């Protein structure tokens, strides 16, 4: 069918239901490799596409955005002069009261139909999308070019250069709330498995290391009357907190950019980062990866934590300085870690975190 948006799906293994939704409305090309699409392939394949659908692991770089979008540079000149001189006129000003209705679409249709100008390439229009029967749609000399949407199957946007995106008209689609409960359940599982040493215990049976019952063998740490600290109390953090409250922690703390009403409603106390690290028996990392949070878990921060503390990260590996985490675990500066995320993913088999008994993932 004509005029269907063209979408490049950058992995073959997104859930079928979602792909079907896309296929119903769009022409879909799927990049068929289990590895993330390399930039040089993406740059070629996205030519002529209206949208990209990527995973949360595909880095969307400045180069990709520049090729996808609608950036320009221009020499200052008054408008009429510019219109008289230019072979190509690129509209890239912000929408303000002064520029509103900058393109009179009827006038544009007239100009294109009557060859007053040769052609138009539109990355934006009014309304968006244009109705299928709009005269611009049927005009051979009017192309709607360039990627308009980058959709990612993730709530995290850390893989996309948002600074560059803001300089374009590209819209971002993401999946908030889709995995809130799943991530929260997994984090609770990770926390219990780590504190109750489930994986370690399993290994002792498989390896034959468990010889007999002794009073303190595989003793873990309890949530009951513990202090649980959340670094980031967004949707997922709140859901984890709700699931942990029935275990009877004595206190829930959280740190982040600001105190939240939802934190108050959960009876959680807003504290600064260092104070959270000093007080918590369980530290749960649930903040987004941004320039402010990258590498915030340094050796100094691990040193602030209790020696009995358990560290859980279900957010992003890069929030943690991983060498410092290895050091903290090896030297029992903290008791244990449960990791849903790491750098790189997957960790190589010979990475120290893989062999440490007090680290699970
Ligand atoms: O939604 C996200 O950001 C994820 O990491 C899911 O894997």
XYZ file of N, CA and C and ligand atoms in Angstrom, residues 57 153-156 175 179 315-316, ligand 1:
34
model
N 19.786 -1.667 24.120
C 21.225 -1.893 24.107
C 21.895 -1.287 22.872
N 12.792 -0.390 22.676
C 12.115 -1.300 23.602
C 12.828 -1.253 24.939
N 12.699 -0.145 25.618
C 13.307 0.021 26.945
C 12.705 1.265 27.578
N 12.747 1.287 28.895
C 12.351 2.520 29.580
C 13.566 3.440 29.668
N 14.758 2.819 29.739
C 15.990 3.600 29.811
C 16.297 4.213 28.446
N 9.303 2.592 26.363
C 8.321 1.667 26.942
C 8.224 1.791 28.462
N 7.771 -2.877 31.713
C 8.555 -3.847 32.484
C 8.668 -3.464 33.966
N 19.570 -1.525 37.551
C 19.388 -0.327 36.718
C 20.288 -0.402 35.478
N 21.514 0.041 35.608
C 22.468 -0.037 34.501
C 23.862 -0.262 35.081
O 13.427 -1.114 29.901
C 14.663 -1.059 30.055
O 15.274 0.021 30.140
C 15.425 -2.310 30.117
O 16.574 -2.317 30.458
C 14.734 -3.560 29.723
O 15.640 -4.565 29.433
